[in-house]
XYZ file of C-alpha atoms in Angstrom:
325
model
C -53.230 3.625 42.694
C -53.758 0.976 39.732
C -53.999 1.441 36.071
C -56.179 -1.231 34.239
C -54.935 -1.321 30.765
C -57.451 -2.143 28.429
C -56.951 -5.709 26.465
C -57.149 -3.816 23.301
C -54.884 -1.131 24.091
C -52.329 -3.666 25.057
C -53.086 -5.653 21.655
C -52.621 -2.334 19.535
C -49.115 -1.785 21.365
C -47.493 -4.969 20.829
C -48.995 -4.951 17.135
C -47.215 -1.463 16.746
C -44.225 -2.439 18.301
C -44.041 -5.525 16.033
C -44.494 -3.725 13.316
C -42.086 -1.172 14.199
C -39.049 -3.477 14.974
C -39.921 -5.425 11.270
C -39.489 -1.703 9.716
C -36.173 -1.907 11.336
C -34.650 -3.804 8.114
C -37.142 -2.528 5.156
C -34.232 -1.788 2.617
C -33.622 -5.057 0.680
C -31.461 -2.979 -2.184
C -29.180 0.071 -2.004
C -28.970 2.894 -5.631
C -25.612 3.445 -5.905
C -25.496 6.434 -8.377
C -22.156 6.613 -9.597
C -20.810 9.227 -11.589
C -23.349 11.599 -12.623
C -23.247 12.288 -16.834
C -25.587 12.135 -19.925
C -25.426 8.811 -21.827
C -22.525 9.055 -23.945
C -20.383 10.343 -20.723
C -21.308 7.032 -19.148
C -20.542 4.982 -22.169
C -17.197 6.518 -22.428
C -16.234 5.849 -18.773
C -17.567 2.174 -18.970
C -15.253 1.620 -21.693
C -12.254 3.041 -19.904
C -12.967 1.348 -16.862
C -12.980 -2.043 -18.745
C -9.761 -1.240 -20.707
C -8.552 -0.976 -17.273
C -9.632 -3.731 -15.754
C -8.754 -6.016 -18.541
C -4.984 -4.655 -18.829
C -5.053 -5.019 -14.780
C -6.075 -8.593 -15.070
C -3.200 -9.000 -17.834
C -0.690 -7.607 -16.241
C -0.980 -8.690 -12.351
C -2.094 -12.514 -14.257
C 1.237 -12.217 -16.239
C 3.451 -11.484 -13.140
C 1.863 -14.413 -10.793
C 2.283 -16.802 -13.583
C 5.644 -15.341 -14.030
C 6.459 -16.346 -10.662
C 4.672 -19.418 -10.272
C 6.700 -21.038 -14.016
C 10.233 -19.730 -13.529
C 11.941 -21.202 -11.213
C 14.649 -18.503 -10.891
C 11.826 -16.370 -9.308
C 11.246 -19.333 -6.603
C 12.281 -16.692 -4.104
C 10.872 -14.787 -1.194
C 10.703 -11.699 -2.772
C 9.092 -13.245 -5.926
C 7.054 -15.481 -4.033
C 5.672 -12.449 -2.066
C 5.527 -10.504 -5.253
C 3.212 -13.366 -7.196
C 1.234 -13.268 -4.099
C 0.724 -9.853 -4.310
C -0.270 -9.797 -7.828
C -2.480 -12.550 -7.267
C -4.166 -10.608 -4.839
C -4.674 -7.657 -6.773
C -6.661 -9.253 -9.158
C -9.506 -9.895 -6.747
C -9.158 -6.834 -5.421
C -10.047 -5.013 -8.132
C -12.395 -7.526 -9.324
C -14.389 -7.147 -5.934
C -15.363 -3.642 -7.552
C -15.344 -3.119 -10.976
C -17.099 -5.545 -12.576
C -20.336 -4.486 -10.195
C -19.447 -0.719 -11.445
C -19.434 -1.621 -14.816
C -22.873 -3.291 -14.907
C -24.118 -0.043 -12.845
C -22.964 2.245 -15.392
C -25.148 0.674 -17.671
C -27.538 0.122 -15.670
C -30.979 2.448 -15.256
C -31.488 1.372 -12.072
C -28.105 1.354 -10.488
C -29.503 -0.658 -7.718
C -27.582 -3.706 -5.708
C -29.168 -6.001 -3.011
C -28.649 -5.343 0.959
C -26.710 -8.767 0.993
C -24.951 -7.683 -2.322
C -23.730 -4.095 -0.712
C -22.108 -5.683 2.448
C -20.471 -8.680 0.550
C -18.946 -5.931 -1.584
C -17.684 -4.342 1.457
C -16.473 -6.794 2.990
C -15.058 -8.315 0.634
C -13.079 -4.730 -1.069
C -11.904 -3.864 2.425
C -10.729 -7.132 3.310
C -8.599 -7.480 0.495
C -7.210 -3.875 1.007
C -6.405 -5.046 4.211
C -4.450 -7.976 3.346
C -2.669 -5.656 0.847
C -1.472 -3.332 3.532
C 0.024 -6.517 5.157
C 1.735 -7.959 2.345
C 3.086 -4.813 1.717
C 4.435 -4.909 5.354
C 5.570 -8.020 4.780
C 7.521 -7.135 1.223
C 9.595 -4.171 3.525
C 10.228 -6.777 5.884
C 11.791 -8.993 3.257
C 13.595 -6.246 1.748
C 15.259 -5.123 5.297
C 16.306 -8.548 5.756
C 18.173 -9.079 2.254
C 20.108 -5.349 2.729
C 20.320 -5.101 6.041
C 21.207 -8.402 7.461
C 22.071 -10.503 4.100
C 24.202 -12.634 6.205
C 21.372 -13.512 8.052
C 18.544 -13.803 5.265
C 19.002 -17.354 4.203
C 18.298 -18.799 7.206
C 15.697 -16.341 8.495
C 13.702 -15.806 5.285
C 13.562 -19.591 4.099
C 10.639 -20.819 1.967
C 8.433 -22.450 5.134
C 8.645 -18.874 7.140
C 7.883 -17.269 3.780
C 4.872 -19.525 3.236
C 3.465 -18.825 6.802
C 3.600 -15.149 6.040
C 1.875 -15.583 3.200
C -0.812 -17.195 5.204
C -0.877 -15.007 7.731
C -1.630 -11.959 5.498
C -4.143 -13.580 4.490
C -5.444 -15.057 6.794
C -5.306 -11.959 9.254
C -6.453 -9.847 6.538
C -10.204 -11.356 5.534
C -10.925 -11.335 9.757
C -9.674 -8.378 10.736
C -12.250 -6.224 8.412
C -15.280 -8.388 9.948
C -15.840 -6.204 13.058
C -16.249 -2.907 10.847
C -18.694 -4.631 8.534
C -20.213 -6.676 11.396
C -21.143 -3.302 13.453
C -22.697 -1.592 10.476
C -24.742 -4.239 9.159
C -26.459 -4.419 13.061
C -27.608 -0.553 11.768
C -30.985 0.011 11.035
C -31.606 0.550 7.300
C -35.088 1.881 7.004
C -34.534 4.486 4.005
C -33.886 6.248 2.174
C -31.680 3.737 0.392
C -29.526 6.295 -1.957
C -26.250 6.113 -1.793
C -24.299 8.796 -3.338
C -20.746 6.678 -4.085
C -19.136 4.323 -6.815
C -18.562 1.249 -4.089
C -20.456 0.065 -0.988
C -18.296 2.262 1.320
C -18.438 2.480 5.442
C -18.957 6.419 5.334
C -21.662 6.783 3.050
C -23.154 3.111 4.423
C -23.511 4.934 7.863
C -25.096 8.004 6.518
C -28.120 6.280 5.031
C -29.003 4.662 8.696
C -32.004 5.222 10.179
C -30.468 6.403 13.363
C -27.098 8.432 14.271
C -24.436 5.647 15.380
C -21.423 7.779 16.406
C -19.923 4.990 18.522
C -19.875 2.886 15.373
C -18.690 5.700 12.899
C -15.707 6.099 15.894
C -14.724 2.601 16.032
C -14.506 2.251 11.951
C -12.280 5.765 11.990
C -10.060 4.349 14.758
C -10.028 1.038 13.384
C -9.186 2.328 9.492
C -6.422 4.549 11.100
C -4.750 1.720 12.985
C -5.000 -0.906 10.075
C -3.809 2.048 7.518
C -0.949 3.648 9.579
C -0.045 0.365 11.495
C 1.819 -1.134 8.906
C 2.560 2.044 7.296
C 4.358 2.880 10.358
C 6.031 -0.216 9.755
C 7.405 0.131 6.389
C 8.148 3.780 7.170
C 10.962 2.012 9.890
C 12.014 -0.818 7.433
C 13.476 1.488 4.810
C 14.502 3.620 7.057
C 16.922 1.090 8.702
C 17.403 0.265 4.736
C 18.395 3.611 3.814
C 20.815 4.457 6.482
C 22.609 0.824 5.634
C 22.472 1.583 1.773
C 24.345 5.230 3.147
C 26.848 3.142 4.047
C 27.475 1.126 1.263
C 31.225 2.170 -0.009
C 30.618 1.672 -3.576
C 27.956 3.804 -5.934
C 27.442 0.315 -7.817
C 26.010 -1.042 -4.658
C 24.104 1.617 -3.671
C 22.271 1.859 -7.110
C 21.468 -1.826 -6.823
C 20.195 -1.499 -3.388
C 17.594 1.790 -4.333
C 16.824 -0.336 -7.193
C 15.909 -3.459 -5.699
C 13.849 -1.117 -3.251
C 12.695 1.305 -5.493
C 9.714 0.158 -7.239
C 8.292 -0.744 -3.936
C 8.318 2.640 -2.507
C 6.684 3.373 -5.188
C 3.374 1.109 -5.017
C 3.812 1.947 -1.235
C 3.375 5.638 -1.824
C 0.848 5.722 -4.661
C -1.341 3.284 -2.250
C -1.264 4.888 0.768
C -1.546 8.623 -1.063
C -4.802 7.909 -1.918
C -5.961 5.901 0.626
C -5.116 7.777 3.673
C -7.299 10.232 1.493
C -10.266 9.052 1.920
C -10.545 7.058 4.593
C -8.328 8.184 7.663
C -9.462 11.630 7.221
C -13.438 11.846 8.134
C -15.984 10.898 5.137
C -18.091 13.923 6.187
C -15.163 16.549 5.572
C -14.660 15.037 1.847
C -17.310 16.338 -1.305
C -19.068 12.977 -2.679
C -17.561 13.882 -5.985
C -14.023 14.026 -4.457
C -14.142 10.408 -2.677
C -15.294 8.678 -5.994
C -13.027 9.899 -7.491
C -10.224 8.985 -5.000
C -12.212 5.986 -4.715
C -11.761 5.029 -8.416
C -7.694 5.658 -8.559
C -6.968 2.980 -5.559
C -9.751 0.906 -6.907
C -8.791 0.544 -10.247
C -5.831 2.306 -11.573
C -3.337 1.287 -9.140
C -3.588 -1.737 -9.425
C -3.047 -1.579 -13.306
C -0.043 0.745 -12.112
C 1.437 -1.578 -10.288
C 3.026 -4.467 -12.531
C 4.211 -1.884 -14.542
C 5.951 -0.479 -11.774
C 7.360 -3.983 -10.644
C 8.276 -5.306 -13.954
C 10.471 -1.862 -15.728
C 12.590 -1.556 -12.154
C 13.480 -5.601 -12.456
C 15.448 -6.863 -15.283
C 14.625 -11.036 -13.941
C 11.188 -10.164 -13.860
C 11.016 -8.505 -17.068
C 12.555 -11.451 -18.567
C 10.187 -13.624 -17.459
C 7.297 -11.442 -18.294
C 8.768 -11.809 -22.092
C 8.853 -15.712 -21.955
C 4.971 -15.763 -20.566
C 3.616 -13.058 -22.846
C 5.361 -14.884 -26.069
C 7.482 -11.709 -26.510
């Protein structure tokens, strides 16, 4: 038996098809509403935010130029440390300046193109800050652990390549998250209920259910998060059982010194990350993750050269020399 399909039949299919697959991509802007508030509440949070951002610029800017104009900080650890700083500064620009403008903004709106460069870019820099800080524990298990050793292990090329490598490794590891959720279809609505372009509330707002993509960005946030987490977690733990065995208090004191203010970034990081984004978006209130969202985005980094600079009397005297003090 044959079916004759009308000419025009056939033209109205394709025609609907067409038009279908072109409404695959309709949202050319994302709302990104923030926190909620009446006028004056949003004033007063845009001028907190900047104070922070400005004394985050200040103080990560003072420490890399610390490191880059005294030479008695030309080594690993400083070099790592300058790095780091350096690297917190675009991290935290990659958000807040955007949040600023959208807190004063009536529209809160930013452009398809806008949303996953912000994404990329924020995640990819988190990224490379869970490897330097991999990296830094490496460093630091070297010096206590095997100091005989350290000199010729840790010697400025290897500490260079590292350097590059966290980098490096950092900006392409986070393309295959953004890479699968961009391939979603956006069709509307185009609200999304956060502070940054973020995966979880990105994948809400498809058109269609993508489980398979929602379970690849879980497993592949756990892995990046508790990789080198695991990794750290081992380095001072070799570090802590050779401290132990340190006979003098004097040494020991140095050692949980030198170490010290590192745990400390490491922790306040990782607290708040593991938060929001090894644990599933769905099971956390909107109000809750931009709230989490703002700590790690833009108070620890302002935490952090505080934390670095009062544990580390070489570093605090070089702050004094660059700051005029």
């Amino acid at each position: 038996m044959f079916v004759i399909t009308h000419p025009l039949v056939s033209s109205v299919s394709c025609t609907a098809l067409k038009a279908q697959n072109r409404t695959m991509h309709v949202v050319t802007e994302f709302v990104l509403l923030g926190f909620p508030g009446q006028r004056e509440t949003q004033n007063f949070l845009f001028a907190l935010i900047l104070v922070v951002y400005l004394l985050t610029l200040l103080g990560n800017g003072a420490i890399a130029c610390a490191v880059k104009w005294d030479r008695r900080l030309h080594t690993p650890m400083y070099i790592l440390l300058g790095n780091f700083a350096f690297l917190e500064i675009w991290y935290v620009s990659s958000t807040v300046p955007n949040m600023l403008v959208n807190i004063l903004s009536e529209t809160k709106t930013i452009s398809f193109s806008g949303c996953f460069l912000q994404f990329y870019f924020f995640f990819s820099l988190g990224t490379t800050e869970f490897f330097f800080l991999s990296v830094m524990a490496y460093d630091r298990y070297l010096a206590i652990c095997r100091p005989l050793y350290y000199p010729s292990i840790m010697t400025g090329k290897f500490c260079v390549i590292l350097v590059c490598v966290c980098w490096v490794s950092g900006f392409l590891c986070y393309s295959v998250p953004v890479v699968l959720i961009f391939q979603l279809p956006f069709c509307g609505p185009n609200i999304i209920d956060h502070i940054v372009c973020d995966p979880g509330p990105l994948l809400a707002v498809a058109c269609t259910p993508a489980p398979s993509t929602e379970l690849i960005c879980y497993t592949f946030n756990s892995v990046i998060i508790f990789g080198p987490f695991l990794f750290i977690l081992a380095s001072y733990t070799l570090v802590l059982r050779a401290v132990l065995h340190v006979p003098s208090g004097a040494g020991r004191t140095k050692a949980f010194s030198t170490c010290g203010s590192h745990l400390t970034v490491v922790s306040l990081f990782y607290g708040t990350i593991m938060v929001m984004h090894v644990s599933p978006t769905s099971e956390n209130p909107a109000g809750m993750q931009k709230i989490v969202t703002l700590v790690y985005s833009a108070v620890t980094p302002l935490l952090k050269p505080l934390i670095y600079s009062l544990r580390n009397k070489d570093m605090k005297d070089a702050l004094k020399k660059v700051l005029g003090l």
